[in-house]
Amino acid sequence: MKAAVFHKPGDIRVDTVEDPKIEDSRDVILRVTSTAICGSDLHILSGAVPQASNMIMGHEFMGIVVETGSAITNLRKGDRVVVPFPIACGQCFFCNHQAPTHCENSNYKHYGPNGDMAGEKGGALFGYTDLYGGYSGGQAEYVRVPYADIGPRVVPESLTDSQALFLTDIFPTGWSAIDWAQLKGGEVVAIFGSGPVGLMAQKAAWLKGASRVIAIDPLNYRLEKARQVNNVETLNPNEVDIVDAIRSMTNGRGADVCVDAVGFEPERSVIDKLKATVNFEKGSMKVLDTAFKAVRRSGTVSIVGVYGSTYDNFPLHRMFDKGITIKQGQAPVQIYIDELINLVNERKVILDDIITHVLPLAEAPKGYEIFDKKEDDCVKVVLTP
Ligand code: NAD
Ligand code: ZN
Ligand code: ZN
């Protein structure tokens, strides 16, 4: 089959590779019908999230069941399913505690309690490096889905692939960020990053009762997209001081909730990059730093952007004095997905309005290039195998 294969940083190619096989009675094989490129894939492309050997990319995918393991009774050949990006067994301590991204069984080589940079990680993810389980991803014609008796969800026939695809990751991720902040209604929510995840968090903020949603991004075309599809207010950090602007919009207090949907690879100056090298930091926590300033006292900062190392000058004093609540991590897709499928199916939210590029799988390298370099007003690339 054909698949988008990571070879080394900056080098993702479409190769011919072996078809996946059933390896466990709880597996299914899918013929992938739609798959997307995620901002998280860009951390692998850049080399910041390391991978030593060739690997099939992709954790956002859906498709048709073509083969089932002997223990599978919930799915049949021909079912069209969407698959949560975290791989979880459904039976361990963490799976039983609403924490599927910390599954104790899926990442059997590199799992551990530590959360090290290059050592012990949490549960496995599709197509997300050996440290996260070494599973092949779904940017391919076929993919093996482990624990398929509890992960994949059958997609209602009334939904097209484009309408349903983002239930695999970015909508539940944006939703998690807002759910973690426990909105009561009427909050001002400032969302850093207006890429796919930020745009989904904007949708979730409205659905959960925010009174104002503010999108922050240095790219004006992405802010334009945010205004167009989500009717939010927008701020560009290259044009205004974000902290001053948010405070002046909120009686000097700051936003009730700030969401970091950027992570450790924001736009950086040469000085930022030099500082990171000297301090052995991966990227920068500058977005988070701004979020801690921009959130009001006793507010919440939700972090869904990925962070990959220790960071010096962590503003613990500010977080303590302001009494900030923080919640972060990989999105526990499995615990939200059924509720979110219903929202999409009832047309209470539209997800496919952020897609800017649909390309055949054969053009995956081009998809990576334009998404990474933010060319051609790219917001979200969908690949069709
Ligand atoms: P993306 O790269 O398309 O979006 C990031 C956006 O941040 C871009 O629009 C960029 O212009 C903007 N940005 C850069 N510097 C900024 C700054 N200083 N202030 C505000 N915005 C800035 O990626 P994405 O797909 O939207 O993903 C965003 C982050 O979420 C990534 O770190 C990704 O790895 C992470 N992610 C996490 C989860 C999870 O489960 N927690 C799931 C999916 C993605
Ligand atoms: Zn993703
Ligand atoms: Zn588990």
PDB file of C-alpha atoms in Angstrom, residues 12-274:
ATOM      1  CA  ILE A  12       8.201  12.875   4.684  1.00  0.00           C
ATOM      2  CA  ARG A  13       7.595  10.852   1.518  1.00  0.00           C
ATOM      3  CA  VAL A  14       4.871   8.715   0.037  1.00  0.00           C
ATOM      4  CA  ASP A  15       6.309   5.190  -0.088  1.00  0.00           C
ATOM      5  CA  THR A  16       5.069   1.746  -0.942  1.00  0.00           C
ATOM      6  CA  VAL A  17       5.046  -0.248   2.313  1.00  0.00           C
ATOM      7  CA  GLU A  18       3.644  -3.560   3.558  1.00  0.00           C
ATOM      8  CA  ASP A  19      -0.097  -3.741   4.205  1.00  0.00           C
ATOM      9  CA  PRO A  20      -1.010  -3.928   7.913  1.00  0.00           C
ATOM     10  CA  LYS A  21      -2.210  -7.265   9.324  1.00  0.00           C
ATOM     11  CA  ILE A  22      -4.372  -8.288  12.262  1.00  0.00           C
ATOM     12  CA  GLU A  23      -1.900  -8.884  15.118  1.00  0.00           C
ATOM     13  CA  ASP A  24      -4.307  -9.282  18.027  1.00  0.00           C
ATOM     14  CA  SER A  25      -7.862 -10.557  18.401  1.00  0.00           C
ATOM     15  CA  ARG A  26      -9.011  -7.022  19.350  1.00  0.00           C
ATOM     16  CA  ASP A  27      -7.609  -5.406  16.145  1.00  0.00           C
ATOM     17  CA  VAL A  28      -9.412  -4.238  13.047  1.00  0.00           C
ATOM     18  CA  ILE A  29      -7.944  -3.122   9.736  1.00  0.00           C
ATOM     19  CA  LEU A  30      -9.417   0.000   8.147  1.00  0.00           C
ATOM     20  CA  ARG A  31      -9.296   1.177   4.571  1.00  0.00           C
ATOM     21  CA  VAL A  32      -8.627   4.832   5.266  1.00  0.00           C
ATOM     22  CA  THR A  33     -11.023   7.156   3.445  1.00  0.00           C
ATOM     23  CA  SER A  34      -9.922  10.501   4.955  1.00  0.00           C
ATOM     24  CA  THR A  35      -6.981  11.576   7.086  1.00  0.00           C
ATOM     25  CA  ALA A  36      -5.646  14.954   8.170  1.00  0.00           C
ATOM     26  CA  ILE A  37      -2.307  16.564   8.963  1.00  0.00           C
ATOM     27  CA  CYS A  38      -2.108  17.922  12.526  1.00  0.00           C
ATOM     28  CA  GLY A  39       0.014  20.643  14.110  1.00  0.00           C
ATOM     29  CA  SER A  40       1.406  17.820  16.267  1.00  0.00           C
ATOM     30  CA  ASP A  41       2.754  16.154  13.105  1.00  0.00           C
ATOM     31  CA  LEU A  42       4.759  19.330  12.492  1.00  0.00           C
ATOM     32  CA  HIS A  43       6.700  18.732  15.744  1.00  0.00           C
ATOM     33  CA  ILE A  44       7.857  15.396  14.247  1.00  0.00           C
ATOM     34  CA  LEU A  45       8.583  17.002  10.876  1.00  0.00           C
ATOM     35  CA  SER A  46      10.750  19.662  12.558  1.00  0.00           C
ATOM     36  CA  GLY A  47      12.663  17.019  14.552  1.00  0.00           C
ATOM     37  CA  ALA A  48      11.637  18.562  17.898  1.00  0.00           C
ATOM     38  CA  VAL A  49       9.717  15.363  18.706  1.00  0.00           C
ATOM     39  CA  PRO A  50      12.391  12.808  17.781  1.00  0.00           C
ATOM     40  CA  GLN A  51      11.953   9.645  15.738  1.00  0.00           C
ATOM     41  CA  ALA A  52      14.950   7.544  14.726  1.00  0.00           C
ATOM     42  CA  SER A  53      13.473   5.078  12.221  1.00  0.00           C
ATOM     43  CA  ASN A  54      11.019   5.321   9.342  1.00  0.00           C
ATOM     44  CA  MET A  55       7.408   5.620  10.515  1.00  0.00           C
ATOM     45  CA  ILE A  56       3.982   5.929   8.883  1.00  0.00           C
ATOM     46  CA  MET A  57       2.567   9.293   9.981  1.00  0.00           C
ATOM     47  CA  GLY A  58      -0.942  10.241  10.956  1.00  0.00           C
ATOM     48  CA  HIS A  59      -3.216  10.106  13.998  1.00  0.00           C
ATOM     49  CA  GLU A  60      -6.296  11.810  12.535  1.00  0.00           C
ATOM     50  CA  PHE A  61      -8.144   9.343  10.315  1.00  0.00           C
ATOM     51  CA  MET A  62     -11.376   7.550   9.537  1.00  0.00           C
ATOM     52  CA  GLY A  63     -12.248   4.709   7.231  1.00  0.00           C
ATOM     53  CA  ILE A  64     -14.112   1.526   6.415  1.00  0.00           C
ATOM     54  CA  VAL A  65     -13.574  -1.703   8.362  1.00  0.00           C
ATOM     55  CA  VAL A  66     -12.155  -4.346   6.002  1.00  0.00           C
ATOM     56  CA  GLU A  67     -10.987  -6.996   8.483  1.00  0.00           C
ATOM     57  CA  THR A  68     -11.830  -7.786  12.094  1.00  0.00           C
ATOM     58  CA  GLY A  69      -9.957  -9.717  14.790  1.00  0.00           C
ATOM     59  CA  SER A  70     -11.673 -12.729  16.352  1.00  0.00           C
ATOM     60  CA  ALA A  71     -12.691 -10.834  19.537  1.00  0.00           C
ATOM     61  CA  ILE A  72     -14.440  -7.999  17.663  1.00  0.00           C
ATOM     62  CA  THR A  73     -18.227  -8.124  17.985  1.00  0.00           C
ATOM     63  CA  ASN A  74     -19.045  -4.397  17.914  1.00  0.00           C
ATOM     64  CA  LEU A  75     -17.890  -3.764  14.345  1.00  0.00           C
ATOM     65  CA  ARG A  76     -18.431  -5.484  11.019  1.00  0.00           C
ATOM     66  CA  LYS A  77     -16.788  -5.318   7.642  1.00  0.00           C
ATOM     67  CA  GLY A  78     -18.166  -2.278   5.825  1.00  0.00           C
ATOM     68  CA  ASP A  79     -18.728  -0.125   8.939  1.00  0.00           C
ATOM     69  CA  ARG A  80     -17.485   3.446   8.538  1.00  0.00           C
ATOM     70  CA  VAL A  81     -15.697   4.570  11.693  1.00  0.00           C
ATOM     71  CA  VAL A  82     -13.796   7.493  13.155  1.00  0.00           C
ATOM     72  CA  VAL A  83     -10.919   6.629  15.497  1.00  0.00           C
ATOM     73  CA  PRO A  84      -9.742   8.527  18.627  1.00  0.00           C
ATOM     74  CA  PHE A  85      -6.039   9.385  18.297  1.00  0.00           C
ATOM     75  CA  PRO A  86      -4.980   8.059  21.741  1.00  0.00           C
ATOM     76  CA  ILE A  87      -4.646   4.263  21.798  1.00  0.00           C
ATOM     77  CA  ALA A  88      -6.246   2.903  24.965  1.00  0.00           C
ATOM     78  CA  CYS A  89      -7.073  -0.594  26.221  1.00  0.00           C
ATOM     79  CA  GLY A  90     -10.270   0.321  28.048  1.00  0.00           C
ATOM     80  CA  GLN A  91      -9.443  -1.964  30.969  1.00  0.00           C
ATOM     81  CA  CYS A  92      -6.475  -0.630  32.983  1.00  0.00           C
ATOM     82  CA  PHE A  93      -6.423   1.703  36.015  1.00  0.00           C
ATOM     83  CA  PHE A  94      -6.274   4.892  33.921  1.00  0.00           C
ATOM     84  CA  CYS A  95      -8.782   3.734  31.308  1.00  0.00           C
ATOM     85  CA  ASN A  96     -11.111   3.055  34.245  1.00  0.00           C
ATOM     86  CA  HIS A  97     -10.425   6.539  35.634  1.00  0.00           C
ATOM     87  CA  GLN A  98     -11.479   8.550  32.561  1.00  0.00           C
ATOM     88  CA  ALA A  99      -7.836   9.007  31.540  1.00  0.00           C
ATOM     89  CA  PRO A 100      -7.353   7.027  28.324  1.00  0.00           C
ATOM     90  CA  THR A 101      -4.264   9.007  27.281  1.00  0.00           C
ATOM     91  CA  HIS A 102      -2.467   7.465  30.270  1.00  0.00           C
ATOM     92  CA  CYS A 103      -3.389   3.877  29.353  1.00  0.00           C
ATOM     93  CA  GLU A 104      -0.971   1.464  31.037  1.00  0.00           C
ATOM     94  CA  ASN A 105      -1.146  -1.188  28.329  1.00  0.00           C
ATOM     95  CA  SER A 106      -0.945   0.472  24.899  1.00  0.00           C
ATOM     96  CA  ASN A 107       2.637   1.815  25.085  1.00  0.00           C
ATOM     97  CA  TYR A 108       4.310  -1.264  26.451  1.00  0.00           C
ATOM     98  CA  LYS A 109       7.912  -0.285  25.620  1.00  0.00           C
ATOM     99  CA  HIS A 110       8.098   3.299  26.839  1.00  0.00           C
ATOM    100  CA  TYR A 111       5.285   3.684  29.371  1.00  0.00           C
ATOM    101  CA  GLY A 112       6.065   4.831  32.870  1.00  0.00           C
ATOM    102  CA  PRO A 113       5.099   7.125  35.733  1.00  0.00           C
ATOM    103  CA  ASN A 114       7.803   9.698  34.997  1.00  0.00           C
ATOM    104  CA  GLY A 115       6.798  11.675  31.877  1.00  0.00           C
ATOM    105  CA  ASP A 116      10.448  12.155  30.878  1.00  0.00           C
ATOM    106  CA  MET A 117      11.581  13.983  27.753  1.00  0.00           C
ATOM    107  CA  ALA A 118      13.135  10.927  26.158  1.00  0.00           C
ATOM    108  CA  GLY A 119      12.222   8.131  28.578  1.00  0.00           C
ATOM    109  CA  GLU A 120       8.918   7.220  30.140  1.00  0.00           C
ATOM    110  CA  LYS A 121       5.816   8.442  28.370  1.00  0.00           C
ATOM    111  CA  GLY A 122       2.059   7.980  28.671  1.00  0.00           C
ATOM    112  CA  GLY A 123      -0.238   5.836  26.562  1.00  0.00           C
ATOM    113  CA  ALA A 124       0.397   5.273  22.860  1.00  0.00           C
ATOM    114  CA  LEU A 125      -0.736   7.454  19.974  1.00  0.00           C
ATOM    115  CA  PHE A 126      -1.165   6.486  16.324  1.00  0.00           C
ATOM    116  CA  GLY A 127       1.786   7.442  14.122  1.00  0.00           C
ATOM    117  CA  TYR A 128       3.526   9.396  16.858  1.00  0.00           C
ATOM    118  CA  THR A 129       7.057   8.008  17.288  1.00  0.00           C
ATOM    119  CA  ASP A 130       8.525   4.982  19.029  1.00  0.00           C
ATOM    120  CA  LEU A 131       8.337   6.756  22.399  1.00  0.00           C
ATOM    121  CA  TYR A 132       4.553   6.878  22.011  1.00  0.00           C
ATOM    122  CA  GLY A 133       4.191   3.218  21.162  1.00  0.00           C
ATOM    123  CA  GLY A 134       5.687   2.903  17.674  1.00  0.00           C
ATOM    124  CA  TYR A 135       2.305   2.280  16.003  1.00  0.00           C
ATOM    125  CA  SER A 136       1.886   2.988  12.307  1.00  0.00           C
ATOM    126  CA  GLY A 137      -0.346   5.954  11.596  1.00  0.00           C
ATOM    127  CA  GLY A 138      -3.323   6.496   9.346  1.00  0.00           C
ATOM    128  CA  GLN A 139      -1.876   8.684   6.577  1.00  0.00           C
ATOM    129  CA  ALA A 140      -1.976   5.519   4.522  1.00  0.00           C
ATOM    130  CA  GLU A 141      -4.315   3.432   2.442  1.00  0.00           C
ATOM    131  CA  TYR A 142      -4.823   0.988   5.334  1.00  0.00           C
ATOM    132  CA  VAL A 143      -4.205   1.105   9.076  1.00  0.00           C
ATOM    133  CA  ARG A 144      -4.291  -1.390  11.954  1.00  0.00           C
ATOM    134  CA  VAL A 145      -6.446  -0.212  14.853  1.00  0.00           C
ATOM    135  CA  PRO A 146      -5.706  -1.962  18.179  1.00  0.00           C
ATOM    136  CA  TYR A 147      -8.352  -2.239  20.949  1.00  0.00           C
ATOM    137  CA  ALA A 148     -10.982  -1.746  18.242  1.00  0.00           C
ATOM    138  CA  ASP A 149     -13.675  -3.147  20.523  1.00  0.00           C
ATOM    139  CA  ILE A 150     -13.580   0.133  22.486  1.00  0.00           C
ATOM    140  CA  GLY A 151     -11.926   2.861  20.325  1.00  0.00           C
ATOM    141  CA  PRO A 152     -13.539   3.394  16.903  1.00  0.00           C
ATOM    142  CA  ARG A 153     -17.017   4.923  16.678  1.00  0.00           C
ATOM    143  CA  VAL A 154     -19.436   4.214  13.814  1.00  0.00           C
ATOM    144  CA  VAL A 155     -20.173   7.454  11.966  1.00  0.00           C
ATOM    145  CA  PRO A 156     -23.835   8.288  11.295  1.00  0.00           C
ATOM    146  CA  GLU A 157     -24.659   7.864   7.595  1.00  0.00           C
ATOM    147  CA  SER A 158     -25.976  11.407   7.461  1.00  0.00           C
ATOM    148  CA  LEU A 159     -22.448  12.792   7.980  1.00  0.00           C
ATOM    149  CA  THR A 160     -19.846  13.098   5.247  1.00  0.00           C
ATOM    150  CA  ASP A 161     -16.200  12.263   5.982  1.00  0.00           C
ATOM    151  CA  SER A 162     -15.315  15.972   6.143  1.00  0.00           C
ATOM    152  CA  GLN A 163     -18.064  16.610   8.674  1.00  0.00           C
ATOM    153  CA  ALA A 164     -16.909  13.759  10.927  1.00  0.00           C
ATOM    154  CA  LEU A 165     -13.122  13.564  10.511  1.00  0.00           C
ATOM    155  CA  PHE A 166     -12.172  16.114  13.186  1.00  0.00           C
ATOM    156  CA  LEU A 167     -13.902  14.046  15.881  1.00  0.00           C
ATOM    157  CA  THR A 168     -10.702  11.984  15.887  1.00  0.00           C
ATOM    158  CA  ASP A 169      -8.602  14.744  17.475  1.00  0.00           C
ATOM    159  CA  ILE A 170      -8.928  18.474  17.046  1.00  0.00           C
ATOM    160  CA  PHE A 171     -12.575  18.987  18.052  1.00  0.00           C
ATOM    161  CA  PRO A 172     -12.262  16.852  21.212  1.00  0.00           C
ATOM    162  CA  THR A 173      -8.940  18.630  21.875  1.00  0.00           C
ATOM    163  CA  GLY A 174     -10.468  22.110  21.620  1.00  0.00           C
ATOM    164  CA  TRP A 175     -13.417  20.828  23.665  1.00  0.00           C
ATOM    165  CA  SER A 176     -11.112  19.453  26.389  1.00  0.00           C
ATOM    166  CA  ALA A 177      -9.416  22.829  26.775  1.00  0.00           C
ATOM    167  CA  ILE A 178     -12.766  24.486  27.417  1.00  0.00           C
ATOM    168  CA  ASP A 179     -14.270  21.648  29.468  1.00  0.00           C
ATOM    169  CA  TRP A 180     -11.250  21.700  31.796  1.00  0.00           C
ATOM    170  CA  ALA A 181     -12.005  25.375  32.572  1.00  0.00           C
ATOM    171  CA  GLN A 182     -15.507  24.469  33.843  1.00  0.00           C
ATOM    172  CA  LEU A 183     -17.359  27.441  32.321  1.00  0.00           C
ATOM    173  CA  LYS A 184     -20.540  28.476  34.102  1.00  0.00           C
ATOM    174  CA  GLY A 185     -21.681  30.798  31.294  1.00  0.00           C
ATOM    175  CA  GLY A 186     -20.727  34.396  30.473  1.00  0.00           C
ATOM    176  CA  GLU A 187     -16.940  33.980  30.582  1.00  0.00           C
ATOM    177  CA  VAL A 188     -14.394  35.802  28.450  1.00  0.00           C
ATOM    178  CA  VAL A 189     -12.230  33.148  26.803  1.00  0.00           C
ATOM    179  CA  ALA A 190      -8.935  34.115  25.126  1.00  0.00           C
ATOM    180  CA  ILE A 191      -7.514  31.469  22.822  1.00  0.00           C
ATOM    181  CA  PHE A 192      -3.853  31.668  21.835  1.00  0.00           C
ATOM    182  CA  GLY A 193      -3.308  30.141  18.416  1.00  0.00           C
ATOM    183  CA  SER A 194      -5.925  30.190  15.681  1.00  0.00           C
ATOM    184  CA  GLY A 195      -4.730  27.086  13.890  1.00  0.00           C
ATOM    185  CA  PRO A 196      -7.004  24.035  13.656  1.00  0.00           C
ATOM    186  CA  VAL A 197      -6.929  23.361  17.411  1.00  0.00           C
ATOM    187  CA  GLY A 198      -7.507  27.008  18.351  1.00  0.00           C
ATOM    188  CA  LEU A 199     -10.410  27.235  15.882  1.00  0.00           C
ATOM    189  CA  MET A 200     -11.996  24.147  17.464  1.00  0.00           C
ATOM    190  CA  ALA A 201     -11.500  25.593  20.961  1.00  0.00           C
ATOM    191  CA  GLN A 202     -13.290  28.755  19.748  1.00  0.00           C
ATOM    192  CA  LYS A 203     -16.273  26.636  18.644  1.00  0.00           C
ATOM    193  CA  ALA A 204     -16.256  24.794  21.984  1.00  0.00           C
ATOM    194  CA  ALA A 205     -16.104  28.064  23.951  1.00  0.00           C
ATOM    195  CA  TRP A 206     -19.306  29.319  22.282  1.00  0.00           C
ATOM    196  CA  LEU A 207     -21.035  25.963  22.794  1.00  0.00           C
ATOM    197  CA  LYS A 208     -20.110  26.010  26.493  1.00  0.00           C
ATOM    198  CA  GLY A 209     -21.576  29.476  27.051  1.00  0.00           C
ATOM    199  CA  ALA A 210     -18.713  31.984  26.730  1.00  0.00           C
ATOM    200  CA  SER A 211     -19.875  35.598  26.347  1.00  0.00           C
ATOM    201  CA  ARG A 212     -16.780  36.714  24.442  1.00  0.00           C
ATOM    202  CA  VAL A 213     -14.235  34.659  22.532  1.00  0.00           C
ATOM    203  CA  ILE A 214     -10.932  36.289  21.590  1.00  0.00           C
ATOM    204  CA  ALA A 215      -8.581  34.638  19.074  1.00  0.00           C
ATOM    205  CA  ILE A 216      -4.857  35.488  19.109  1.00  0.00           C
ATOM    206  CA  ASP A 217      -2.494  34.658  16.243  1.00  0.00           C
ATOM    207  CA  PRO A 218       0.335  36.409  14.384  1.00  0.00           C
ATOM    208  CA  LEU A 219      -1.114  35.269  11.033  1.00  0.00           C
ATOM    209  CA  ASN A 220      -3.816  37.614   9.796  1.00  0.00           C
ATOM    210  CA  TYR A 221      -5.275  35.066   7.375  1.00  0.00           C
ATOM    211  CA  ARG A 222      -5.908  32.690  10.285  1.00  0.00           C
ATOM    212  CA  LEU A 223      -7.560  35.486  12.286  1.00  0.00           C
ATOM    213  CA  GLU A 224      -9.681  36.243   9.219  1.00  0.00           C
ATOM    214  CA  LYS A 225     -10.715  32.555   9.167  1.00  0.00           C
ATOM    215  CA  ALA A 226     -11.588  32.757  12.876  1.00  0.00           C
ATOM    216  CA  ARG A 227     -13.803  35.788  12.318  1.00  0.00           C
ATOM    217  CA  GLN A 228     -15.406  34.210   9.285  1.00  0.00           C
ATOM    218  CA  VAL A 229     -16.239  30.746  10.681  1.00  0.00           C
ATOM    219  CA  ASN A 230     -16.517  31.428  14.410  1.00  0.00           C
ATOM    220  CA  ASN A 231     -17.506  35.083  14.692  1.00  0.00           C
ATOM    221  CA  VAL A 232     -14.849  35.835  17.317  1.00  0.00           C
ATOM    222  CA  GLU A 233     -12.869  38.966  18.178  1.00  0.00           C
ATOM    223  CA  THR A 234      -9.237  38.812  17.086  1.00  0.00           C
ATOM    224  CA  LEU A 235      -5.833  40.141  18.177  1.00  0.00           C
ATOM    225  CA  ASN A 236      -2.492  39.943  16.385  1.00  0.00           C
ATOM    226  CA  PRO A 237       0.567  39.929  18.725  1.00  0.00           C
ATOM    227  CA  ASN A 238       2.633  41.605  15.993  1.00  0.00           C
ATOM    228  CA  GLU A 239       0.220  44.541  16.020  1.00  0.00           C
ATOM    229  CA  VAL A 240      -0.836  44.998  19.664  1.00  0.00           C
ATOM    230  CA  ASP A 241       0.425  44.156  23.131  1.00  0.00           C
ATOM    231  CA  ILE A 242      -1.739  41.119  23.875  1.00  0.00           C
ATOM    232  CA  VAL A 243      -1.775  41.496  27.660  1.00  0.00           C
ATOM    233  CA  ASP A 244      -2.702  45.196  27.507  1.00  0.00           C
ATOM    234  CA  ALA A 245      -5.340  44.515  24.865  1.00  0.00           C
ATOM    235  CA  ILE A 246      -7.006  41.695  26.809  1.00  0.00           C
ATOM    236  CA  ARG A 247      -6.959  43.669  30.054  1.00  0.00           C
ATOM    237  CA  SER A 248      -8.470  46.699  28.346  1.00  0.00           C
ATOM    238  CA  MET A 249     -11.264  44.461  27.004  1.00  0.00           C
ATOM    239  CA  THR A 250     -11.990  43.089  30.513  1.00  0.00           C
ATOM    240  CA  ASN A 251     -12.083  46.089  32.903  1.00  0.00           C
ATOM    241  CA  GLY A 252      -8.391  45.690  33.601  1.00  0.00           C
ATOM    242  CA  ARG A 253      -8.836  42.186  35.042  1.00  0.00           C
ATOM    243  CA  GLY A 254      -7.824  39.800  32.295  1.00  0.00           C
ATOM    244  CA  ALA A 255      -9.676  36.923  30.629  1.00  0.00           C
ATOM    245  CA  ASP A 256     -11.531  34.380  32.781  1.00  0.00           C
ATOM    246  CA  VAL A 257      -9.983  31.581  30.749  1.00  0.00           C
ATOM    247  CA  CYS A 258      -6.886  31.464  28.556  1.00  0.00           C
ATOM    248  CA  VAL A 259      -6.232  28.528  26.251  1.00  0.00           C
ATOM    249  CA  ASP A 260      -2.781  27.733  24.866  1.00  0.00           C
ATOM    250  CA  ALA A 261      -3.402  26.149  21.480  1.00  0.00           C
ATOM    251  CA  VAL A 262       0.094  26.966  20.190  1.00  0.00           C
ATOM    252  CA  GLY A 263       2.608  24.934  22.194  1.00  0.00           C
ATOM    253  CA  PHE A 264       6.390  24.994  22.214  1.00  0.00           C
ATOM    254  CA  GLU A 265       7.037  25.981  18.611  1.00  0.00           C
ATOM    255  CA  PRO A 266       5.526  29.495  18.310  1.00  0.00           C
ATOM    256  CA  GLU A 267       6.860  32.240  16.068  1.00  0.00           C
ATOM    257  CA  ARG A 268      10.282  32.991  17.575  1.00  0.00           C
ATOM    258  CA  SER A 269      12.897  35.721  17.262  1.00  0.00           C
ATOM    259  CA  VAL A 270      16.612  34.952  16.892  1.00  0.00           C
ATOM    260  CA  ILE A 271      17.023  35.895  20.582  1.00  0.00           C
ATOM    261  CA  ASP A 272      14.270  33.414  21.603  1.00  0.00           C
ATOM    262  CA  LYS A 273      16.108  30.711  19.663  1.00  0.00           C
ATOM    263  CA  LEU A 274      19.480  31.573  21.192  1.00  0.00           C
TER     264      LEU A 274
END
